[in-house]
């Protein structure tokens, strides 16, 4: 299956003098740089009706035109999956992702991902980049995600994410008692040793997390977090950086510690909470077709709620 793409844009003053491939990546962010370069080379992407090289530099007012066929990738196999769809129309859908669900196929996870499930439920998504997925949640992070069902909506939602106009609010349970809220502005990049981890690195990508206290417990804090940027593992790394890692986090939680004088029931719950206690509870953005501002909220799953109940009981000393 394939879809025809017809796009055009004029080179603005602030991008003038840059390379064609760099400008194309800025003007058409829904598509990877590799895909754009292939279109440049095969003549699907032209400038002022002429075929140029990726390294050619453009002038203000130059017109970039794309006429291309987006062919479905054969490596992603549709698979049946139970999806909790909270909203759907012809342009977008919003879903509540469960724990233990990888969003996108990668090394070690080529099957059973959310993308595979979306392709089974919505076959037309195979002609859209990443089956319409425009942002991700970690495998064991639960909550709200948006998916584009058309190419124009995909482009529009990616643009909103880049403009930081999408509202993404999370809740988490962290170790230790926070005295108050704050903002963490620390750049993130790959960990220098463990390739599965992210770390705060001097020349990393900008990452900004705002957090505030929902409720303090005897040895933990229930927090609300707002993402200004959306880097991989951002909340998990940032909270660990300020010595308040997420409960259950297998990568950044550090050595397991039990609070003093914990009951057997509370101790067992903490030991068996095998995922990061993180939930994407609110999502808001402008609908790409109607321009209506829309927002959704969804309660955390049962295991998260049981953790909060246990924290309250521990606080009262009846856990």
PDB file of C-alpha atoms in Angstrom:
ATOM      1  CA  UNK A   1       0.000   0.000   0.000  1.00  0.00           C
ATOM      2  CA  UNK A   2       1.252   3.519  -0.724  1.00  0.00           C
ATOM      3  CA  UNK A   3       0.189   7.119  -0.417  1.00  0.00           C
ATOM      4  CA  UNK A   4       1.009  10.054  -2.657  1.00  0.00           C
ATOM      5  CA  UNK A   5       2.574  13.044  -0.931  1.00  0.00           C
ATOM      6  CA  UNK A   6       2.274  16.514  -2.394  1.00  0.00           C
ATOM      7  CA  UNK A   7       3.916  19.236  -0.305  1.00  0.00           C
ATOM      8  CA  UNK A   8       5.467  22.624  -0.905  1.00  0.00           C
ATOM      9  CA  UNK A   9       7.128  25.325   1.135  1.00  0.00           C
ATOM     10  CA  UNK A  10       9.029  28.540   0.597  1.00  0.00           C
ATOM     11  CA  UNK A  11      12.481  29.024   2.129  1.00  0.00           C
ATOM     12  CA  UNK A  12      12.213  31.684   4.872  1.00  0.00           C
ATOM     13  CA  UNK A  13      14.853  34.322   5.546  1.00  0.00           C
ATOM     14  CA  UNK A  14      16.179  32.608   8.679  1.00  0.00           C
ATOM     15  CA  UNK A  15      17.016  29.411   6.779  1.00  0.00           C
ATOM     16  CA  UNK A  16      18.508  31.058   3.695  1.00  0.00           C
ATOM     17  CA  UNK A  17      22.092  30.011   2.945  1.00  0.00           C
ATOM     18  CA  UNK A  18      21.717  26.590   4.543  1.00  0.00           C
ATOM     19  CA  UNK A  19      21.970  23.248   2.752  1.00  0.00           C
ATOM     20  CA  UNK A  20      18.932  21.878   0.957  1.00  0.00           C
ATOM     21  CA  UNK A  21      18.782  18.737   3.127  1.00  0.00           C
ATOM     22  CA  UNK A  22      19.001  20.807   6.317  1.00  0.00           C
ATOM     23  CA  UNK A  23      16.278  23.188   5.176  1.00  0.00           C
ATOM     24  CA  UNK A  24      14.034  20.313   4.099  1.00  0.00           C
ATOM     25  CA  UNK A  25      14.414  18.703   7.519  1.00  0.00           C
ATOM     26  CA  UNK A  26      13.270  21.951   9.165  1.00  0.00           C
ATOM     27  CA  UNK A  27      10.359  22.579   6.800  1.00  0.00           C
ATOM     28  CA  UNK A  28       9.100  18.986   6.655  1.00  0.00           C
ATOM     29  CA  UNK A  29       9.765  17.589  10.158  1.00  0.00           C
ATOM     30  CA  UNK A  30       7.314  14.693   9.751  1.00  0.00           C
ATOM     31  CA  UNK A  31       9.858  12.907   7.564  1.00  0.00           C
ATOM     32  CA  UNK A  32      13.298  11.619   8.468  1.00  0.00           C
ATOM     33  CA  UNK A  33      16.389  13.265   7.023  1.00  0.00           C
ATOM     34  CA  UNK A  34      17.287   9.985   5.290  1.00  0.00           C
ATOM     35  CA  UNK A  35      13.896   9.870   3.563  1.00  0.00           C
ATOM     36  CA  UNK A  36      14.166  13.514   2.498  1.00  0.00           C
ATOM     37  CA  UNK A  37      17.656  12.954   1.106  1.00  0.00           C
ATOM     38  CA  UNK A  38      16.425   9.982  -0.906  1.00  0.00           C
ATOM     39  CA  UNK A  39      13.661  12.151  -2.365  1.00  0.00           C
ATOM     40  CA  UNK A  40      16.213  14.835  -3.243  1.00  0.00           C
ATOM     41  CA  UNK A  41      18.405  12.295  -5.020  1.00  0.00           C
ATOM     42  CA  UNK A  42      15.586  10.626  -6.988  1.00  0.00           C
ATOM     43  CA  UNK A  43      14.019  13.947  -8.022  1.00  0.00           C
ATOM     44  CA  UNK A  44      10.864  13.644  -5.903  1.00  0.00           C
ATOM     45  CA  UNK A  45      11.962  16.773  -4.003  1.00  0.00           C
ATOM     46  CA  UNK A  46      12.787  19.672  -6.297  1.00  0.00           C
ATOM     47  CA  UNK A  47      13.638  23.346  -5.866  1.00  0.00           C
ATOM     48  CA  UNK A  48      12.096  25.847  -8.269  1.00  0.00           C
ATOM     49  CA  UNK A  49      11.207  22.838 -10.465  1.00  0.00           C
ATOM     50  CA  UNK A  50      14.867  21.773 -10.610  1.00  0.00           C
ATOM     51  CA  UNK A  51      16.652  18.745  -9.147  1.00  0.00           C
ATOM     52  CA  UNK A  52      19.468  19.833  -6.823  1.00  0.00           C
ATOM     53  CA  UNK A  53      21.999  18.096  -4.596  1.00  0.00           C
ATOM     54  CA  UNK A  54      21.493  17.722  -0.819  1.00  0.00           C
ATOM     55  CA  UNK A  55      24.476  20.033  -0.181  1.00  0.00           C
ATOM     56  CA  UNK A  56      23.290  22.836  -2.456  1.00  0.00           C
ATOM     57  CA  UNK A  57      22.473  26.037  -0.599  1.00  0.00           C
ATOM     58  CA  UNK A  58      19.195  27.868  -1.046  1.00  0.00           C
ATOM     59  CA  UNK A  59      18.086  31.465  -1.114  1.00  0.00           C
ATOM     60  CA  UNK A  60      15.082  33.133   0.537  1.00  0.00           C
ATOM     61  CA  UNK A  61      11.945  32.624  -1.508  1.00  0.00           C
ATOM     62  CA  UNK A  62      13.121  29.411  -3.176  1.00  0.00           C
ATOM     63  CA  UNK A  63      10.180  27.034  -3.559  1.00  0.00           C
ATOM     64  CA  UNK A  64      10.627  23.417  -2.423  1.00  0.00           C
ATOM     65  CA  UNK A  65       8.129  20.996  -3.935  1.00  0.00           C
ATOM     66  CA  UNK A  66       7.707  17.328  -2.975  1.00  0.00           C
ATOM     67  CA  UNK A  67       5.786  14.875  -5.167  1.00  0.00           C
ATOM     68  CA  UNK A  68       6.529  11.406  -3.832  1.00  0.00           C
ATOM     69  CA  UNK A  69       5.075   8.006  -3.125  1.00  0.00           C
ATOM     70  CA  UNK A  70       5.295   6.870   0.492  1.00  0.00           C
ATOM     71  CA  UNK A  71       5.390   3.092   0.352  1.00  0.00           C
ATOM     72  CA  UNK A  72       4.438   1.018   3.369  1.00  0.00           C
ATOM     73  CA  UNK A  73       7.318  -0.640   5.191  1.00  0.00           C
ATOM     74  CA  UNK A  74       7.158  -4.425   5.042  1.00  0.00           C
ATOM     75  CA  UNK A  75       9.127  -4.985   8.235  1.00  0.00           C
ATOM     76  CA  UNK A  76       6.224  -4.064  10.504  1.00  0.00           C
ATOM     77  CA  UNK A  77       3.659  -6.850  10.757  1.00  0.00           C
ATOM     78  CA  UNK A  78       0.075  -6.066  11.846  1.00  0.00           C
ATOM     79  CA  UNK A  79      -0.823  -7.946  15.030  1.00  0.00           C
ATOM     80  CA  UNK A  80      -4.063  -8.051  17.016  1.00  0.00           C
ATOM     81  CA  UNK A  81      -3.834  -6.092  20.252  1.00  0.00           C
ATOM     82  CA  UNK A  82      -6.335  -4.761  22.736  1.00  0.00           C
ATOM     83  CA  UNK A  83      -6.293  -0.970  22.415  1.00  0.00           C
ATOM     84  CA  UNK A  84      -8.030   1.417  24.813  1.00  0.00           C
ATOM     85  CA  UNK A  85      -9.115   4.197  22.461  1.00  0.00           C
ATOM     86  CA  UNK A  86     -10.425   7.278  24.285  1.00  0.00           C
ATOM     87  CA  UNK A  87     -11.078   9.461  21.238  1.00  0.00           C
ATOM     88  CA  UNK A  88     -11.120   8.952  17.506  1.00  0.00           C
ATOM     89  CA  UNK A  89     -12.146  10.821  14.362  1.00  0.00           C
ATOM     90  CA  UNK A  90     -10.936  10.851  10.761  1.00  0.00           C
ATOM     91  CA  UNK A  91      -7.711  12.696  11.633  1.00  0.00           C
ATOM     92  CA  UNK A  92      -6.452  11.523  15.017  1.00  0.00           C
ATOM     93  CA  UNK A  93      -6.922   9.074  17.826  1.00  0.00           C
ATOM     94  CA  UNK A  94      -6.003   9.271  21.511  1.00  0.00           C
ATOM     95  CA  UNK A  95      -5.334   6.104  23.471  1.00  0.00           C
ATOM     96  CA  UNK A  96      -4.438   4.963  26.959  1.00  0.00           C
ATOM     97  CA  UNK A  97      -1.277   2.852  26.764  1.00  0.00           C
ATOM     98  CA  UNK A  98      -0.939  -0.073  29.145  1.00  0.00           C
ATOM     99  CA  UNK A  99       2.214  -1.061  31.001  1.00  0.00           C
ATOM    100  CA  UNK A 100       4.526  -3.664  29.465  1.00  0.00           C
ATOM    101  CA  UNK A 101       3.858  -2.307  25.972  1.00  0.00           C
ATOM    102  CA  UNK A 102       6.711  -1.210  23.720  1.00  0.00           C
ATOM    103  CA  UNK A 103       5.588   1.648  21.471  1.00  0.00           C
ATOM    104  CA  UNK A 104       7.754   1.150  18.386  1.00  0.00           C
ATOM    105  CA  UNK A 105       9.700  -1.847  17.019  1.00  0.00           C
ATOM    106  CA  UNK A 106      13.413  -1.805  17.794  1.00  0.00           C
ATOM    107  CA  UNK A 107      16.200  -4.267  18.476  1.00  0.00           C
ATOM    108  CA  UNK A 108      14.737  -7.059  20.590  1.00  0.00           C
ATOM    109  CA  UNK A 109      11.147  -5.869  20.121  1.00  0.00           C
ATOM    110  CA  UNK A 110      10.041  -6.357  16.526  1.00  0.00           C
ATOM    111  CA  UNK A 111       6.667  -7.838  17.457  1.00  0.00           C
ATOM    112  CA  UNK A 112       3.980  -7.122  20.024  1.00  0.00           C
ATOM    113  CA  UNK A 113       4.485  -3.367  19.947  1.00  0.00           C
ATOM    114  CA  UNK A 114       1.836  -0.676  19.914  1.00  0.00           C
ATOM    115  CA  UNK A 115       2.760   0.060  16.298  1.00  0.00           C
ATOM    116  CA  UNK A 116       1.996  -3.553  15.333  1.00  0.00           C
ATOM    117  CA  UNK A 117      -1.361  -3.303  17.083  1.00  0.00           C
ATOM    118  CA  UNK A 118      -2.232  -0.002  15.401  1.00  0.00           C
ATOM    119  CA  UNK A 119      -1.474  -1.448  11.960  1.00  0.00           C
ATOM    120  CA  UNK A 120      -3.846  -4.342  12.658  1.00  0.00           C
ATOM    121  CA  UNK A 121      -6.675  -2.088  13.829  1.00  0.00           C
ATOM    122  CA  UNK A 122      -6.040   0.650  11.230  1.00  0.00           C
ATOM    123  CA  UNK A 123      -4.415  -0.820   8.087  1.00  0.00           C
ATOM    124  CA  UNK A 124      -4.304   2.598   6.369  1.00  0.00           C
ATOM    125  CA  UNK A 125      -1.713   3.735   8.927  1.00  0.00           C
ATOM    126  CA  UNK A 126       0.968   1.757   7.102  1.00  0.00           C
ATOM    127  CA  UNK A 127       1.322   4.667   4.659  1.00  0.00           C
ATOM    128  CA  UNK A 128       2.072   7.162   7.457  1.00  0.00           C
ATOM    129  CA  UNK A 129       5.481   7.503   9.152  1.00  0.00           C
ATOM    130  CA  UNK A 130       5.674   5.225  12.219  1.00  0.00           C
ATOM    131  CA  UNK A 131       1.991   4.304  11.739  1.00  0.00           C
ATOM    132  CA  UNK A 132       1.003   7.789  12.898  1.00  0.00           C
ATOM    133  CA  UNK A 133       2.889   7.651  16.194  1.00  0.00           C
ATOM    134  CA  UNK A 134       4.333  11.106  16.876  1.00  0.00           C
ATOM    135  CA  UNK A 135       5.633  10.649  20.437  1.00  0.00           C
ATOM    136  CA  UNK A 136       6.481   7.741  22.689  1.00  0.00           C
ATOM    137  CA  UNK A 137       6.099   6.476  26.209  1.00  0.00           C
ATOM    138  CA  UNK A 138       8.571   4.044  27.749  1.00  0.00           C
ATOM    139  CA  UNK A 139       7.564   0.381  27.805  1.00  0.00           C
ATOM    140  CA  UNK A 140       6.304   0.464  31.396  1.00  0.00           C
ATOM    141  CA  UNK A 141       5.016   4.037  31.483  1.00  0.00           C
ATOM    142  CA  UNK A 142       1.233   4.125  31.202  1.00  0.00           C
ATOM    143  CA  UNK A 143      -1.147   6.757  29.938  1.00  0.00           C
ATOM    144  CA  UNK A 144      -2.138   9.051  27.112  1.00  0.00           C
ATOM    145  CA  UNK A 145      -0.723   9.052  23.615  1.00  0.00           C
ATOM    146  CA  UNK A 146      -1.868  10.740  20.398  1.00  0.00           C
ATOM    147  CA  UNK A 147      -1.714   9.139  16.960  1.00  0.00           C
ATOM    148  CA  UNK A 148      -2.210  10.810  13.575  1.00  0.00           C
ATOM    149  CA  UNK A 149      -4.423   9.037  11.038  1.00  0.00           C
ATOM    150  CA  UNK A 150      -3.503  11.213   8.041  1.00  0.00           C
ATOM    151  CA  UNK A 151      -0.276  12.696   6.705  1.00  0.00           C
ATOM    152  CA  UNK A 152      -1.362  16.342   7.178  1.00  0.00           C
ATOM    153  CA  UNK A 153      -2.352  15.629  10.772  1.00  0.00           C
ATOM    154  CA  UNK A 154       0.945  13.841  11.379  1.00  0.00           C
ATOM    155  CA  UNK A 155       2.870  16.867  10.118  1.00  0.00           C
ATOM    156  CA  UNK A 156       0.750  19.237  12.221  1.00  0.00           C
ATOM    157  CA  UNK A 157       1.131  17.240  15.447  1.00  0.00           C
ATOM    158  CA  UNK A 158       4.899  16.905  14.975  1.00  0.00           C
ATOM    159  CA  UNK A 159       5.050  20.678  14.508  1.00  0.00           C
ATOM    160  CA  UNK A 160       3.092  21.246  17.739  1.00  0.00           C
ATOM    161  CA  UNK A 161       5.510  19.016  19.621  1.00  0.00           C
ATOM    162  CA  UNK A 162       8.481  20.914  18.210  1.00  0.00           C
ATOM    163  CA  UNK A 163       6.837  24.213  19.137  1.00  0.00           C
ATOM    164  CA  UNK A 164       6.289  22.865  22.672  1.00  0.00           C
ATOM    165  CA  UNK A 165       2.597  23.704  22.527  1.00  0.00           C
ATOM    166  CA  UNK A 166       1.411  20.181  23.397  1.00  0.00           C
ATOM    167  CA  UNK A 167       0.557  19.884  27.097  1.00  0.00           C
ATOM    168  CA  UNK A 168       1.820  16.647  28.648  1.00  0.00           C
ATOM    169  CA  UNK A 169       1.243  16.145  32.338  1.00  0.00           C
ATOM    170  CA  UNK A 170       2.430  13.122  34.288  1.00  0.00           C
ATOM    171  CA  UNK A 171       2.189  11.817  37.824  1.00  0.00           C
ATOM    172  CA  UNK A 172       4.791   9.719  39.575  1.00  0.00           C
ATOM    173  CA  UNK A 173       5.782   8.354  42.948  1.00  0.00           C
ATOM    174  CA  UNK A 174       9.394   9.110  43.844  1.00  0.00           C
ATOM    175  CA  UNK A 175      11.666   7.959  46.618  1.00  0.00           C
ATOM    176  CA  UNK A 176      12.275  10.398  49.445  1.00  0.00           C
ATOM    177  CA  UNK A 177      10.313  13.415  50.635  1.00  0.00           C
ATOM    178  CA  UNK A 178      10.466  16.484  48.416  1.00  0.00           C
ATOM    179  CA  UNK A 179      10.336  19.821  50.202  1.00  0.00           C
ATOM    180  CA  UNK A 180       8.696  21.572  47.257  1.00  0.00           C
ATOM    181  CA  UNK A 181       8.392  21.841  43.504  1.00  0.00           C
ATOM    182  CA  UNK A 182      10.871  23.112  40.984  1.00  0.00           C
ATOM    183  CA  UNK A 183      12.281  22.950  37.480  1.00  0.00           C
ATOM    184  CA  UNK A 184      15.077  20.717  36.226  1.00  0.00           C
ATOM    185  CA  UNK A 185      16.898  22.071  33.176  1.00  0.00           C
ATOM    186  CA  UNK A 186      19.650  19.586  32.377  1.00  0.00           C
ATOM    187  CA  UNK A 187      20.655  18.387  28.876  1.00  0.00           C
ATOM    188  CA  UNK A 188      20.312  14.683  28.116  1.00  0.00           C
ATOM    189  CA  UNK A 189      22.253  12.292  25.920  1.00  0.00           C
ATOM    190  CA  UNK A 190      23.301   8.652  25.801  1.00  0.00           C
ATOM    191  CA  UNK A 191      24.996   7.233  28.868  1.00  0.00           C
ATOM    192  CA  UNK A 192      28.753   6.965  28.218  1.00  0.00           C
ATOM    193  CA  UNK A 193      28.848   3.282  29.266  1.00  0.00           C
ATOM    194  CA  UNK A 194      25.350   1.759  29.341  1.00  0.00           C
ATOM    195  CA  UNK A 195      23.729   2.195  25.913  1.00  0.00           C
ATOM    196  CA  UNK A 196      20.289   1.419  27.331  1.00  0.00           C
ATOM    197  CA  UNK A 197      20.434   4.449  29.598  1.00  0.00           C
ATOM    198  CA  UNK A 198      20.361   8.204  29.195  1.00  0.00           C
ATOM    199  CA  UNK A 199      22.438  10.569  31.253  1.00  0.00           C
ATOM    200  CA  UNK A 200      22.947  14.269  31.858  1.00  0.00           C
ATOM    201  CA  UNK A 201      25.682  15.277  29.432  1.00  0.00           C
ATOM    202  CA  UNK A 202      27.174  18.701  28.809  1.00  0.00           C
ATOM    203  CA  UNK A 203      26.546  18.717  25.048  1.00  0.00           C
ATOM    204  CA  UNK A 204      23.249  16.807  25.165  1.00  0.00           C
ATOM    205  CA  UNK A 205      19.826  17.896  23.957  1.00  0.00           C
ATOM    206  CA  UNK A 206      17.946  20.491  25.965  1.00  0.00           C
ATOM    207  CA  UNK A 207      15.609  18.865  28.484  1.00  0.00           C
ATOM    208  CA  UNK A 208      13.276  20.735  30.844  1.00  0.00           C
ATOM    209  CA  UNK A 209      11.005  19.137  33.456  1.00  0.00           C
ATOM    210  CA  UNK A 210       8.714  21.042  35.834  1.00  0.00           C
ATOM    211  CA  UNK A 211       7.489  19.254  38.957  1.00  0.00           C
ATOM    212  CA  UNK A 212       5.374  19.974  42.007  1.00  0.00           C
ATOM    213  CA  UNK A 213       4.278  18.050  45.067  1.00  0.00           C
ATOM    214  CA  UNK A 214       0.841  16.435  45.099  1.00  0.00           C
ATOM    215  CA  UNK A 215       1.292  14.761  48.500  1.00  0.00           C
ATOM    216  CA  UNK A 216       4.162  13.912  50.808  1.00  0.00           C
ATOM    217  CA  UNK A 217       4.309  10.583  52.602  1.00  0.00           C
ATOM    218  CA  UNK A 218       6.604   9.213  55.268  1.00  0.00           C
ATOM    219  CA  UNK A 219       9.382   8.278  52.863  1.00  0.00           C
ATOM    220  CA  UNK A 220       7.982   8.983  49.380  1.00  0.00           C
ATOM    221  CA  UNK A 221       6.357  11.808  47.420  1.00  0.00           C
ATOM    222  CA  UNK A 222       3.494  11.759  44.923  1.00  0.00           C
ATOM    223  CA  UNK A 223       4.423  14.344  42.291  1.00  0.00           C
ATOM    224  CA  UNK A 224       2.944  16.023  39.234  1.00  0.00           C
ATOM    225  CA  UNK A 225       5.303  16.631  36.303  1.00  0.00           C
ATOM    226  CA  UNK A 226       5.018  18.763  33.199  1.00  0.00           C
ATOM    227  CA  UNK A 227       7.284  18.210  30.216  1.00  0.00           C
ATOM    228  CA  UNK A 228       8.522  21.205  28.293  1.00  0.00           C
ATOM    229  CA  UNK A 229      10.669  18.917  26.139  1.00  0.00           C
ATOM    230  CA  UNK A 230      10.195  15.219  25.456  1.00  0.00           C
ATOM    231  CA  UNK A 231      13.543  13.438  25.585  1.00  0.00           C
ATOM    232  CA  UNK A 232      13.946   9.695  26.076  1.00  0.00           C
ATOM    233  CA  UNK A 233      13.721   8.773  29.788  1.00  0.00           C
ATOM    234  CA  UNK A 234      13.597  12.483  30.619  1.00  0.00           C
ATOM    235  CA  UNK A 235      11.516  12.346  33.803  1.00  0.00           C
ATOM    236  CA  UNK A 236      13.303   9.235  35.052  1.00  0.00           C
ATOM    237  CA  UNK A 237      16.787  10.699  34.592  1.00  0.00           C
ATOM    238  CA  UNK A 238      15.895  14.144  35.910  1.00  0.00           C
ATOM    239  CA  UNK A 239      14.257  12.883  39.093  1.00  0.00           C
ATOM    240  CA  UNK A 240      17.142  10.490  39.752  1.00  0.00           C
ATOM    241  CA  UNK A 241      19.526  13.431  39.249  1.00  0.00           C
ATOM    242  CA  UNK A 242      17.956  15.308  42.170  1.00  0.00           C
ATOM    243  CA  UNK A 243      18.169  12.123  44.289  1.00  0.00           C
ATOM    244  CA  UNK A 244      14.454  11.302  44.032  1.00  0.00           C
ATOM    245  CA  UNK A 245      14.285   8.405  41.547  1.00  0.00           C
ATOM    246  CA  UNK A 246      10.948   6.888  40.632  1.00  0.00           C
ATOM    247  CA  UNK A 247       9.682   3.960  42.671  1.00  0.00           C
ATOM    248  CA  UNK A 248      10.281   0.697  40.823  1.00  0.00           C
ATOM    249  CA  UNK A 249      12.563   2.177  38.175  1.00  0.00           C
ATOM    250  CA  UNK A 250      14.803  -0.707  37.044  1.00  0.00           C
ATOM    251  CA  UNK A 251      17.345   1.550  35.290  1.00  0.00           C
ATOM    252  CA  UNK A 252      17.609   4.653  37.439  1.00  0.00           C
ATOM    253  CA  UNK A 253      16.172   3.613  40.806  1.00  0.00           C
ATOM    254  CA  UNK A 254      19.493   2.735  42.374  1.00  0.00           C
ATOM    255  CA  UNK A 255      19.904   0.208  45.158  1.00  0.00           C
ATOM    256  CA  UNK A 256      16.580  -0.949  46.581  1.00  0.00           C
ATOM    257  CA  UNK A 257      15.915   0.537  50.008  1.00  0.00           C
ATOM    258  CA  UNK A 258      13.091  -0.091  52.457  1.00  0.00           C
ATOM    259  CA  UNK A 259      11.921   2.714  54.747  1.00  0.00           C
ATOM    260  CA  UNK A 260      12.543   2.108  58.423  1.00  0.00           C
ATOM    261  CA  UNK A 261       9.796   0.347  60.384  1.00  0.00           C
ATOM    262  CA  UNK A 262       7.849  -0.660  57.271  1.00  0.00           C
ATOM    263  CA  UNK A 263       5.131  -3.246  57.653  1.00  0.00           C
ATOM    264  CA  UNK A 264       5.505  -6.582  55.901  1.00  0.00           C
ATOM    265  CA  UNK A 265       2.672  -5.747  53.491  1.00  0.00           C
ATOM    266  CA  UNK A 266       4.151  -2.394  52.518  1.00  0.00           C
ATOM    267  CA  UNK A 267       7.624  -3.876  52.171  1.00  0.00           C
ATOM    268  CA  UNK A 268       6.333  -6.616  49.875  1.00  0.00           C
ATOM    269  CA  UNK A 269       4.471  -4.134  47.703  1.00  0.00           C
ATOM    270  CA  UNK A 270       7.603  -2.020  47.208  1.00  0.00           C
ATOM    271  CA  UNK A 271       9.669  -5.127  46.421  1.00  0.00           C
ATOM    272  CA  UNK A 272       7.183  -6.363  43.827  1.00  0.00           C
ATOM    273  CA  UNK A 273       6.501  -3.015  42.112  1.00  0.00           C
ATOM    274  CA  UNK A 274       8.521  -3.925  39.031  1.00  0.00           C
ATOM    275  CA  UNK A 275       8.070  -0.870  36.840  1.00  0.00           C
ATOM    276  CA  UNK A 276       8.668   2.851  37.148  1.00  0.00           C
ATOM    277  CA  UNK A 277       5.708   4.473  38.909  1.00  0.00           C
ATOM    278  CA  UNK A 278       4.999   6.911  36.087  1.00  0.00           C
ATOM    279  CA  UNK A 279       1.708   7.718  34.359  1.00  0.00           C
ATOM    280  CA  UNK A 280       0.890  10.189  31.568  1.00  0.00           C
ATOM    281  CA  UNK A 281      -2.414  11.445  32.929  1.00  0.00           C
ATOM    282  CA  UNK A 282      -3.189  14.550  30.852  1.00  0.00           C
ATOM    283  CA  UNK A 283      -2.707  15.390  27.180  1.00  0.00           C
ATOM    284  CA  UNK A 284      -3.855  18.546  25.403  1.00  0.00           C
ATOM    285  CA  UNK A 285      -3.262  19.981  21.939  1.00  0.00           C
ATOM    286  CA  UNK A 286      -4.913  21.788  19.046  1.00  0.00           C
ATOM    287  CA  UNK A 287      -6.829  19.490  16.722  1.00  0.00           C
ATOM    288  CA  UNK A 288      -4.899  19.527  13.428  1.00  0.00           C
ATOM    289  CA  UNK A 289      -8.022  19.842  11.248  1.00  0.00           C
ATOM    290  CA  UNK A 290     -10.608  21.752  13.304  1.00  0.00           C
ATOM    291  CA  UNK A 291      -8.091  23.942  15.235  1.00  0.00           C
ATOM    292  CA  UNK A 292     -10.101  23.184  18.376  1.00  0.00           C
ATOM    293  CA  UNK A 293      -8.146  22.951  21.628  1.00  0.00           C
ATOM    294  CA  UNK A 294      -8.780  19.502  23.077  1.00  0.00           C
ATOM    295  CA  UNK A 295      -7.720  17.859  26.331  1.00  0.00           C
ATOM    296  CA  UNK A 296      -7.970  14.423  27.892  1.00  0.00           C
ATOM    297  CA  UNK A 297      -7.279  13.025  31.350  1.00  0.00           C
ATOM    298  CA  UNK A 298      -7.090   9.399  32.425  1.00  0.00           C
ATOM    299  CA  UNK A 299      -6.654   7.882  35.877  1.00  0.00           C
ATOM    300  CA  UNK A 300      -3.564   5.864  36.698  1.00  0.00           C
ATOM    301  CA  UNK A 301      -3.896   2.055  36.493  1.00  0.00           C
ATOM    302  CA  UNK A 302      -4.695  -0.223  39.420  1.00  0.00           C
ATOM    303  CA  UNK A 303      -1.109  -0.980  40.450  1.00  0.00           C
ATOM    304  CA  UNK A 304      -0.331   2.735  40.720  1.00  0.00           C
ATOM    305  CA  UNK A 305      -3.533   3.348  42.718  1.00  0.00           C
ATOM    306  CA  UNK A 306      -2.703   0.439  45.062  1.00  0.00           C
ATOM    307  CA  UNK A 307       0.723   1.971  45.626  1.00  0.00           C
ATOM    308  CA  UNK A 308      -0.888   5.260  46.665  1.00  0.00           C
ATOM    309  CA  UNK A 309      -3.240   3.430  49.060  1.00  0.00           C
ATOM    310  CA  UNK A 310      -0.293   1.603  50.605  1.00  0.00           C
ATOM    311  CA  UNK A 311       1.590   4.885  51.036  1.00  0.00           C
ATOM    312  CA  UNK A 312      -1.390   6.381  52.876  1.00  0.00           C
ATOM    313  CA  UNK A 313      -1.620   3.337  55.136  1.00  0.00           C
ATOM    314  CA  UNK A 314       2.094   3.479  55.844  1.00  0.00           C
ATOM    315  CA  UNK A 315       1.716   7.162  56.719  1.00  0.00           C
ATOM    316  CA  UNK A 316      -0.915   6.250  59.296  1.00  0.00           C
ATOM    317  CA  UNK A 317       1.182   3.401  60.605  1.00  0.00           C
ATOM    318  CA  UNK A 318      -1.442   0.747  59.786  1.00  0.00           C
ATOM    319  CA  UNK A 319       0.204  -0.661  56.661  1.00  0.00           C
TER     320      UNK A 319
END
